[in-house]
XYZ file of C-alpha atoms in Angstrom:
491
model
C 45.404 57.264 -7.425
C 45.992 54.194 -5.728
C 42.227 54.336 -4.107
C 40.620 53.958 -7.531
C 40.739 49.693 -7.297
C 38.048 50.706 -4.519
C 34.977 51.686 -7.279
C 34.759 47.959 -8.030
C 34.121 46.504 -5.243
C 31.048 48.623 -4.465
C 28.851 47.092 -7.211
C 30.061 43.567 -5.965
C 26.972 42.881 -3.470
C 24.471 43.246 -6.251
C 25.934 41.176 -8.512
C 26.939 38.364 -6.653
C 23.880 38.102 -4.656
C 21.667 34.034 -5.865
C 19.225 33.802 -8.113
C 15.441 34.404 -6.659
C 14.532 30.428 -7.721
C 18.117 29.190 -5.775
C 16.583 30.625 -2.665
C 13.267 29.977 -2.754
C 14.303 25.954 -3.134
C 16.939 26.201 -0.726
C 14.946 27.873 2.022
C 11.131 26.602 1.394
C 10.356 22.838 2.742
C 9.698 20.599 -0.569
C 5.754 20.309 0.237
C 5.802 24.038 -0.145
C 7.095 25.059 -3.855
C 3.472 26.093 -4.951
C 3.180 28.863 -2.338
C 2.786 31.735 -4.907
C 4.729 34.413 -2.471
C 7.041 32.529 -0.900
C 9.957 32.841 -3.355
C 10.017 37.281 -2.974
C 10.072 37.360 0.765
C 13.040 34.497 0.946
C 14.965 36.233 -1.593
C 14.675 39.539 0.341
C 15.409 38.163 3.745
C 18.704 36.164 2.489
C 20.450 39.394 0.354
C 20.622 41.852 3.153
C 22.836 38.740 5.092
C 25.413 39.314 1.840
C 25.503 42.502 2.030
C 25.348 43.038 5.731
C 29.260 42.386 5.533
C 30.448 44.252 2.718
C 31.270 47.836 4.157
C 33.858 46.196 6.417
C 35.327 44.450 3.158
C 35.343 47.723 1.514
C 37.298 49.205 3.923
C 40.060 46.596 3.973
C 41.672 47.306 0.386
C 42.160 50.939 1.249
C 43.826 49.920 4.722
C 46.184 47.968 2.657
C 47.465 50.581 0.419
C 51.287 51.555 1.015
C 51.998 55.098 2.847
C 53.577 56.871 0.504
C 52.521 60.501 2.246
C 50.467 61.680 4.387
C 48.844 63.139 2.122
C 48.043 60.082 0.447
C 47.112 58.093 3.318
C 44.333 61.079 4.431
C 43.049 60.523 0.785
C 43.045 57.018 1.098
C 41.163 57.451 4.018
C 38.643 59.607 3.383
C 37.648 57.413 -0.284
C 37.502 54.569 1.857
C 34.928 56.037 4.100
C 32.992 57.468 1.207
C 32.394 54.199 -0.436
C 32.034 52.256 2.863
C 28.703 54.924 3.435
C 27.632 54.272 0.049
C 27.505 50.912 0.538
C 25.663 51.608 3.864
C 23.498 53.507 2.688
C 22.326 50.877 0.100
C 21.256 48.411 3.274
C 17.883 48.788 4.243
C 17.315 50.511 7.275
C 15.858 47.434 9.293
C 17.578 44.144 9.063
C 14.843 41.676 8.576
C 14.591 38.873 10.653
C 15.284 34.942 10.085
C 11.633 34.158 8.013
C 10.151 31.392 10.221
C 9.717 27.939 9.741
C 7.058 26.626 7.771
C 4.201 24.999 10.556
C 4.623 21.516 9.775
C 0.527 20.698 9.217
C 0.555 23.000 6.535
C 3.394 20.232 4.888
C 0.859 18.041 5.906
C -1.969 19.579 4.066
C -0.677 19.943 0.736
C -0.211 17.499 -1.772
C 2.032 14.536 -2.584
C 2.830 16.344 -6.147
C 2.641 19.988 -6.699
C 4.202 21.727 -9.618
C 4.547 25.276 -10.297
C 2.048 26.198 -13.766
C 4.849 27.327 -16.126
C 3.530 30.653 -17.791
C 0.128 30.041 -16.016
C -1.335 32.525 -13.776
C -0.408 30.889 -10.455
C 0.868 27.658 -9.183
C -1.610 24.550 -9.822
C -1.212 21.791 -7.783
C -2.559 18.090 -7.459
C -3.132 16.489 -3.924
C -5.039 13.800 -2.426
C -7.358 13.779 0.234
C -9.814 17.104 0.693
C -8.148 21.185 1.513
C -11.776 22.541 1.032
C -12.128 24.783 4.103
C -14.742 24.107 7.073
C -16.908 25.927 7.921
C -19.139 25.640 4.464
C -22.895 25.412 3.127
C -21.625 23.757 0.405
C -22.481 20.367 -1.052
C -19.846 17.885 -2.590
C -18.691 14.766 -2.353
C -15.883 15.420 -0.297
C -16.770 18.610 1.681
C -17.532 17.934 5.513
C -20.565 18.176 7.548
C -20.917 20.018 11.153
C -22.032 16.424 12.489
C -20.666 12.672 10.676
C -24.329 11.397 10.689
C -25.018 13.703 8.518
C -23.654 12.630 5.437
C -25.290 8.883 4.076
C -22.250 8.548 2.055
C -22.083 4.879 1.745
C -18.789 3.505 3.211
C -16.066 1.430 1.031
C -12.962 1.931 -0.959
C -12.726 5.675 -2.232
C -10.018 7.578 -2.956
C -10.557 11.632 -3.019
C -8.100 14.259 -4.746
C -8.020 17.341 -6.205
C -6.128 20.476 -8.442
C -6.241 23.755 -7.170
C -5.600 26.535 -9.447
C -4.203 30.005 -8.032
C -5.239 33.163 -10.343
C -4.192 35.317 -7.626
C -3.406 35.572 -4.038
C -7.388 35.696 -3.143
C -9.198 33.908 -5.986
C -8.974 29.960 -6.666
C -10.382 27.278 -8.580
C -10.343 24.092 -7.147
C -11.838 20.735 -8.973
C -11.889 17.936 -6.665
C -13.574 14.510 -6.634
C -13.947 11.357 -5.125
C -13.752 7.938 -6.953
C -14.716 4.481 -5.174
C -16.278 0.821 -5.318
C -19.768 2.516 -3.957
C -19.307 6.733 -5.374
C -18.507 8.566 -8.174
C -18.494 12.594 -7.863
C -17.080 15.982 -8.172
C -17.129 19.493 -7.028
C -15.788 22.726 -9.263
C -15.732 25.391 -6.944
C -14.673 28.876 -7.236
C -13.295 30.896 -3.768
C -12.735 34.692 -3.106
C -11.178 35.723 -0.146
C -9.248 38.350 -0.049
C -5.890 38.029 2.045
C -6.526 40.834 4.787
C -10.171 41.123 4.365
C -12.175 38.562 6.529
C -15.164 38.559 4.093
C -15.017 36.035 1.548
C -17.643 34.254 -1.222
C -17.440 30.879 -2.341
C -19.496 28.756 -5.614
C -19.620 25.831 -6.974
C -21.310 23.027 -8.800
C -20.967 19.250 -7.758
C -22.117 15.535 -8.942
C -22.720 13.015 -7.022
C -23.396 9.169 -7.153
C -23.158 7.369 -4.681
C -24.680 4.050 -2.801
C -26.743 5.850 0.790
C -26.143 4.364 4.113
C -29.770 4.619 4.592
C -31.034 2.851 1.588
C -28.489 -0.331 3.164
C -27.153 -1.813 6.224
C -29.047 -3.336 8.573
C -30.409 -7.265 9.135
C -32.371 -7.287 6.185
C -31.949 -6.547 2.713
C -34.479 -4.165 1.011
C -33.697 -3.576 -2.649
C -35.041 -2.056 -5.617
C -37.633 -3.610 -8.091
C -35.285 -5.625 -9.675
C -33.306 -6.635 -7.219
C -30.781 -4.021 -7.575
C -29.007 -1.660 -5.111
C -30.336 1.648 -4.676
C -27.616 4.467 -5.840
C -28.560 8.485 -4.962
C -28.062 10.960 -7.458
C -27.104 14.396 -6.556
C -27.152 17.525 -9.444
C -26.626 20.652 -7.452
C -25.102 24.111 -7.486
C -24.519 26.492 -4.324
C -23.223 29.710 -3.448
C -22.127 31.265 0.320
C -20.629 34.228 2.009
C -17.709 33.385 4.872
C -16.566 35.674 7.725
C -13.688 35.052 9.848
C -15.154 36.950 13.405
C -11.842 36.441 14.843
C -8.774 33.524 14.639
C -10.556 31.121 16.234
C -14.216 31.664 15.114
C -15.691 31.370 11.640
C -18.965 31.547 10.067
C -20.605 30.758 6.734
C -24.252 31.522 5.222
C -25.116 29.827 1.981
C -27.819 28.782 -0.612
C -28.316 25.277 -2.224
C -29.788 23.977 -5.098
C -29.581 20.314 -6.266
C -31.770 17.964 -7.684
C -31.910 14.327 -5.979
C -33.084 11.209 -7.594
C -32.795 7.333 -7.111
C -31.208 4.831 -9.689
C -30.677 1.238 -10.014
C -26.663 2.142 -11.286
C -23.746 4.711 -11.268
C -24.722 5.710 -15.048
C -28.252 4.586 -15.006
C -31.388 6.605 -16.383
C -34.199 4.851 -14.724
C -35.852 6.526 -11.809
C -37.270 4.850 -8.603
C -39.652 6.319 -6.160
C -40.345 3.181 -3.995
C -38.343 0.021 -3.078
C -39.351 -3.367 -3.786
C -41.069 -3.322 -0.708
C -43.083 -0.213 -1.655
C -41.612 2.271 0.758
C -40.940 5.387 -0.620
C -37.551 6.362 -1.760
C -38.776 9.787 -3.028
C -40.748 12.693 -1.527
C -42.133 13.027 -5.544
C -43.785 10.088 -7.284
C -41.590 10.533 -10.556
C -38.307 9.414 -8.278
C -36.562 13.042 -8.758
C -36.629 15.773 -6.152
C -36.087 19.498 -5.928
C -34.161 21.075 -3.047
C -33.504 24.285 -2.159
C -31.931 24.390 1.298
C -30.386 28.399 2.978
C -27.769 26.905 5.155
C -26.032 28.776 8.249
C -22.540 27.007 9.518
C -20.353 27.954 12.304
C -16.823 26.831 14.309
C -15.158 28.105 16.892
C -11.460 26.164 17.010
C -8.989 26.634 19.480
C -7.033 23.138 19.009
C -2.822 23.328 19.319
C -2.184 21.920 16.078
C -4.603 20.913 13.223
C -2.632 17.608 12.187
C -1.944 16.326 15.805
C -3.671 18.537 18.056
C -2.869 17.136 22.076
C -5.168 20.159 23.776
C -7.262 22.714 23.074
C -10.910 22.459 21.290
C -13.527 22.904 18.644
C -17.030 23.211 17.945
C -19.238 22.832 15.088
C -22.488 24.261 14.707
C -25.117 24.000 11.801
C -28.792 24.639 10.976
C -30.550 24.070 7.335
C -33.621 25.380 6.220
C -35.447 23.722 3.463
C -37.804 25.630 0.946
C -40.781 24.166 -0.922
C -40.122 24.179 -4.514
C -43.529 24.346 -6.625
C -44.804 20.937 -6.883
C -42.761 19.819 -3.962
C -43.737 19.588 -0.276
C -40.161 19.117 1.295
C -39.926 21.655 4.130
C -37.648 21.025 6.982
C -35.637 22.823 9.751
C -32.183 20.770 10.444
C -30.433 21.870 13.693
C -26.852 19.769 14.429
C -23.801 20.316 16.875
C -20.252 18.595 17.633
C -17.986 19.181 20.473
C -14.845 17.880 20.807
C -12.391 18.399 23.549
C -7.994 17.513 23.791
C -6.926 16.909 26.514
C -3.095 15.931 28.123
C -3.116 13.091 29.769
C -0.034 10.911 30.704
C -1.521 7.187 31.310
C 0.695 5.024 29.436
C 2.711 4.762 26.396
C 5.449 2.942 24.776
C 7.998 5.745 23.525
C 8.796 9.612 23.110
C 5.529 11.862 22.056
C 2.196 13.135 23.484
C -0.764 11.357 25.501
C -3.722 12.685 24.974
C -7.516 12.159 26.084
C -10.571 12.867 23.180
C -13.528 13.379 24.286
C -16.817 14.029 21.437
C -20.246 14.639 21.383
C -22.577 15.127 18.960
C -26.696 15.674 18.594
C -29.016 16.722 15.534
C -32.531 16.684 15.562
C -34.743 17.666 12.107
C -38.135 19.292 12.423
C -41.179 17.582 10.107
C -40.440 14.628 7.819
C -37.265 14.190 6.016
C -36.490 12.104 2.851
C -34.437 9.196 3.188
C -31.378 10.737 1.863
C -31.344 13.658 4.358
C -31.882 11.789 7.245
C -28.722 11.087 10.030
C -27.055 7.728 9.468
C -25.440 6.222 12.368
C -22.845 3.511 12.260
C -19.404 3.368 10.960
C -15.737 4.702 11.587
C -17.088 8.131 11.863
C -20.006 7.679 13.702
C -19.478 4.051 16.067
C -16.860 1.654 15.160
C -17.526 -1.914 14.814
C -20.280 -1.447 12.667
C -20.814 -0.518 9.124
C -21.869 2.980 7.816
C -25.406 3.053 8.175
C -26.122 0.033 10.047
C -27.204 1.649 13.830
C -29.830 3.876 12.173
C -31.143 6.192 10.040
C -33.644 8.521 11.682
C -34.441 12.441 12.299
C -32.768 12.716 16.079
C -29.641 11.410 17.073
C -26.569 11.411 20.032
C -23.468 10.316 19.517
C -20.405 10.221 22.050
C -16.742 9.285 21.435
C -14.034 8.978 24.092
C -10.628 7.655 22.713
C -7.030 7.634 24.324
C -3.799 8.234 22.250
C -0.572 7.099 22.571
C 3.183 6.647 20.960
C 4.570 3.030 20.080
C 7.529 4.129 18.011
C 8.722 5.958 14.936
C 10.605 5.018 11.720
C 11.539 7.387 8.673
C 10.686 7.402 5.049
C 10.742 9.224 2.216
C 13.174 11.780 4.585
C 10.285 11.943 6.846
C 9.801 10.431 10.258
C 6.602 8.719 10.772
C 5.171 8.800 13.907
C 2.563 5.456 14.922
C 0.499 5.466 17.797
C -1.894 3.409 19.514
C -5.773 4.242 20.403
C -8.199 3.242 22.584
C -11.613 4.088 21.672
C -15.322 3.688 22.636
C -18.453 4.947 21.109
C -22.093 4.921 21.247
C -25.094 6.370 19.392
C -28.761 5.869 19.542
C -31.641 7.587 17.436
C -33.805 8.744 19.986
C -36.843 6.487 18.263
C -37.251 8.217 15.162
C -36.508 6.613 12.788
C -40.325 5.921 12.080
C -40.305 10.019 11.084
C -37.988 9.660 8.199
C -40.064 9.181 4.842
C -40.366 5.692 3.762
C -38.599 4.699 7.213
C -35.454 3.179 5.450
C -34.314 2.145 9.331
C -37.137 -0.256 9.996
C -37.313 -1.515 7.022
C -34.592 -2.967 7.249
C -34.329 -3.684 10.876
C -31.483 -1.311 11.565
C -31.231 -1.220 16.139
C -31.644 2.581 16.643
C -28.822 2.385 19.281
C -25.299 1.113 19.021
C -22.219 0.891 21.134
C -18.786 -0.124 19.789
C -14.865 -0.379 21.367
C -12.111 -1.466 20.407
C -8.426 -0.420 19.187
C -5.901 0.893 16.569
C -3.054 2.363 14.916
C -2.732 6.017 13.628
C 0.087 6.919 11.759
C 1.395 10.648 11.267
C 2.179 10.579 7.487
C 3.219 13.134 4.965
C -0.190 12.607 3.527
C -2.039 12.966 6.837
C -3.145 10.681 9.537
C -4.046 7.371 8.531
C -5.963 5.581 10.874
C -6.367 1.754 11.278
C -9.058 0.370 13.629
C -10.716 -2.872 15.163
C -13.917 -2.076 16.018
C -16.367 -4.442 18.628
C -19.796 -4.212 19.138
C -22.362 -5.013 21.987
C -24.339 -7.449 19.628
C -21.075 -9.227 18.681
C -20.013 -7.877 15.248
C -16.845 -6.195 14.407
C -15.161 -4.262 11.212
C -11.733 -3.555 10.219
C -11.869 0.818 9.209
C -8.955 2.264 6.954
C -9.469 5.806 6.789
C -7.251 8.560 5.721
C -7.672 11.956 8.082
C -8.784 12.760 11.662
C -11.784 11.575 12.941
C -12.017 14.378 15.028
């Protein structure tokens, strides 16, 4: 029969439908080719459109056929039909819809080089910058705090990156570190969270060396016996539980263990417990402490967007608890919170984009003595710009408040990305509350740090493929002022 040419067509939609890998690179934004699952879901979504327009085809041929009887033609007809509701019946039964596009901060977020691990388990990827999540417990020397003062991270040149290794859709292993003129560290962390379970566990084990904003700054210069710089040594190791209560609020409940000393280098074995001054550096007198801090941290985010966000807001919460170790009398109760707030406001501006308002505050306040190294430091472009990190205070209370206006100035493209820059207006202010005479060894007054501190000024924040990168001018009320390059929000 004539209808027979027919039986060849029907296989056509499976075997001329793309390759899975032509898809996935075709439909997924470049920033994006280490997503583990995005390749099935593309491919699934684009074959249906093939084959959503084969039955008609089908039919065609058999229209086409010459009359030679009626007979013929009702045959015809009815083979026609049969394959065109074979091929029907192959289609799934919902048509799935367009897969949506990719939110552009997770673009943002991932790295300037990822590469899919050949062979491997999962996709391992390099970045720069930090995608360890907030809220944590953790240590390291790139995970966040609730509140900036509370990290004495010494200021300077540092660069921080990272590889992330995917062994499945809910466990990773992520090695990330951060190398500078003034720290030296890394964190190897290991993260379970399931994909539709909100419960989650997180470990890890970090090194840290680093210059403290505590131990410098300030009008005058208080060293170690030999005239050296005081670097902090941190050996720890840490483990928490996370629990997503709901999109916008998170919690996290950890343990951590690390063991802090003071050196006179980066790779140095000699311990110091005082200063040349013959304030204490150390709670112990052999220069090496034992912490174990249970740690409770908490944030409740309901910002538009978290590259660029123009409303909406967040809060962080955290409290620390520290436990006497043997020997050791270091027992403290750390209580912090940060408040930030978005919102529109059309002042001025010099092209196309938002205007928005930022409004912070921030407060901490440690019960009984604290070691140097645990104490808030105030001063610097997270905490008030204009001075350097460190050099408002170091004490056991603190407020801080921000308020800084942004604006568009123009936009340019490269690397097939626009850039967006914008202008800021900023003004902050901080003062320890008088304590710094409560932190051990008083590492504020020794060195004639203020206790209070306000700064304004200006700057440039461009929306890169790498993140924001911020440029500032800060001022100061006792006539200083700083140039800060950072990479990331402030906020």
């Amino acid at each position: 029969m004539q209808a027979t040419p027919l039986m060849p067509a029907a296989a056509s939609p499976t075997s001329e439908l793309p390759e899975v890998d032509d898809m996935a690179s075709a439909t997924e934004p470049e920033a994006a080719i280490a997503i583990p699952a995005a390749a099935t879901p593309v491919a699934e979504s684009a074959a249906p459109n093939d084959l959503s327009q084969q039955p008609e085809s089908l039919a065609e041929p058999a229209a086409a056929l010459p009359s030679e009887s009626s007979e013929l033609e009702s045959s015809g007809s009815e083979s026609s039909e049969d394959v065109s509701r074979q091929a029907v019946d192959l289609l799934p039964a919902q048509m799935p819809a367009q897969m949506p596009a990719q939110n552009p901060s997770s673009i943002y977020a991932d790295a300037i080089a990822q590469f899919s691990g050949g062979g491997g388990p999962g996709p391992l990827r390099f970045y720069l910058g930090t995608e360890l999540p907030y809220p944590t417990t953790l240590l390291g020397p790139t995970r966040r705090f609730s509140v900036s003062a509370g990290s004495d991270r010494q200021g300077g040149l540092s660069i921080p990156g990272g590889v992330q290794l995917s062994l499945s859709d809910s466990d990773t292993v992520t090695l990330e570190g951060r190398v500078g003129t003034s720290i030296l560290g890394f964190d190897l962390s290991y993260r379970h969270q399931p994909e539709l379970a909100p419960l989650g566990y997180s470990v890890n084990i970090f090194n840290q060396r680093a210059y403290s904003s505590n131990l410098r700054g300030g009008d005058r210069d208080v060293d170690l016996p030999g005239g050296d710089t005081p670097w902090v040594h941190r050996l720890g190791v840490g483990a928490e539980v996370f629990h997503a209560f709901s999109p916008d609020l998170e919690g996290a409940l950890g343990l951590t263990y690390q063991r802090v000393s003071v050196r006179d280098d980066v790779f140095s074995n000699d311990l110091f417990s005082r200063d040349e001054r013959g304030n204490r550096l150390t709670v112990s007198d052999s220069g090496q402490d034992d912490l174990l801090i249970l740690s409770a941290a908490a944030q409740y985010d309901t910002r538009n967007d978290l590259i660029n966000p123009t409303e909406g807001s967040r809060l962080r919460l955290g409290l620390e608890q520290a436990i006497p170790l043997q020997d050791e009398t270091i027992s403290f109760t750390g209580l912090t919170g940060n408040a930030t707030q978005f919102i529109p406001l059309s002042l001025f501006g010099f092209a196309e984009g938002p205007r928005t308002l930022v409004l912070n505050i921030q407060a901490g306040h440690i019960f009984n003595d604290v070691p140097s190294y645990r104490a808030f430091s105030l001063g610097g472009s997270n905490s008030v710009r204009g001075f350097d990190r460190g050099d408002v205070g170091s004490s056991t209370s603190f407020i801080q408040a921000s308020a800084e206006y942004r604006f568009p100035i123009f936009s340019f493209d490269a690397m097939d990305e626009e850039i967006d820059v914008g202008g800021l207006l900023f003004v902050d202010y901080a003062n320890a509350l008088g304590t710094q005479d409560d932190v051990i060894g008083r590492p504020g007054v020794a060195r004639d740090k203020p206790g209070d501190g306000l700064g304004f000024g200006l700057g440039l924040r461009l929306l890169s493929p790498f993140g924001p990168v911020r440029v500032e001018l800060g001022l100061t009320d006792s006539g200083d002022s700083a140039v800060h390059i950072n990479l990331g929000d402030r906020f």
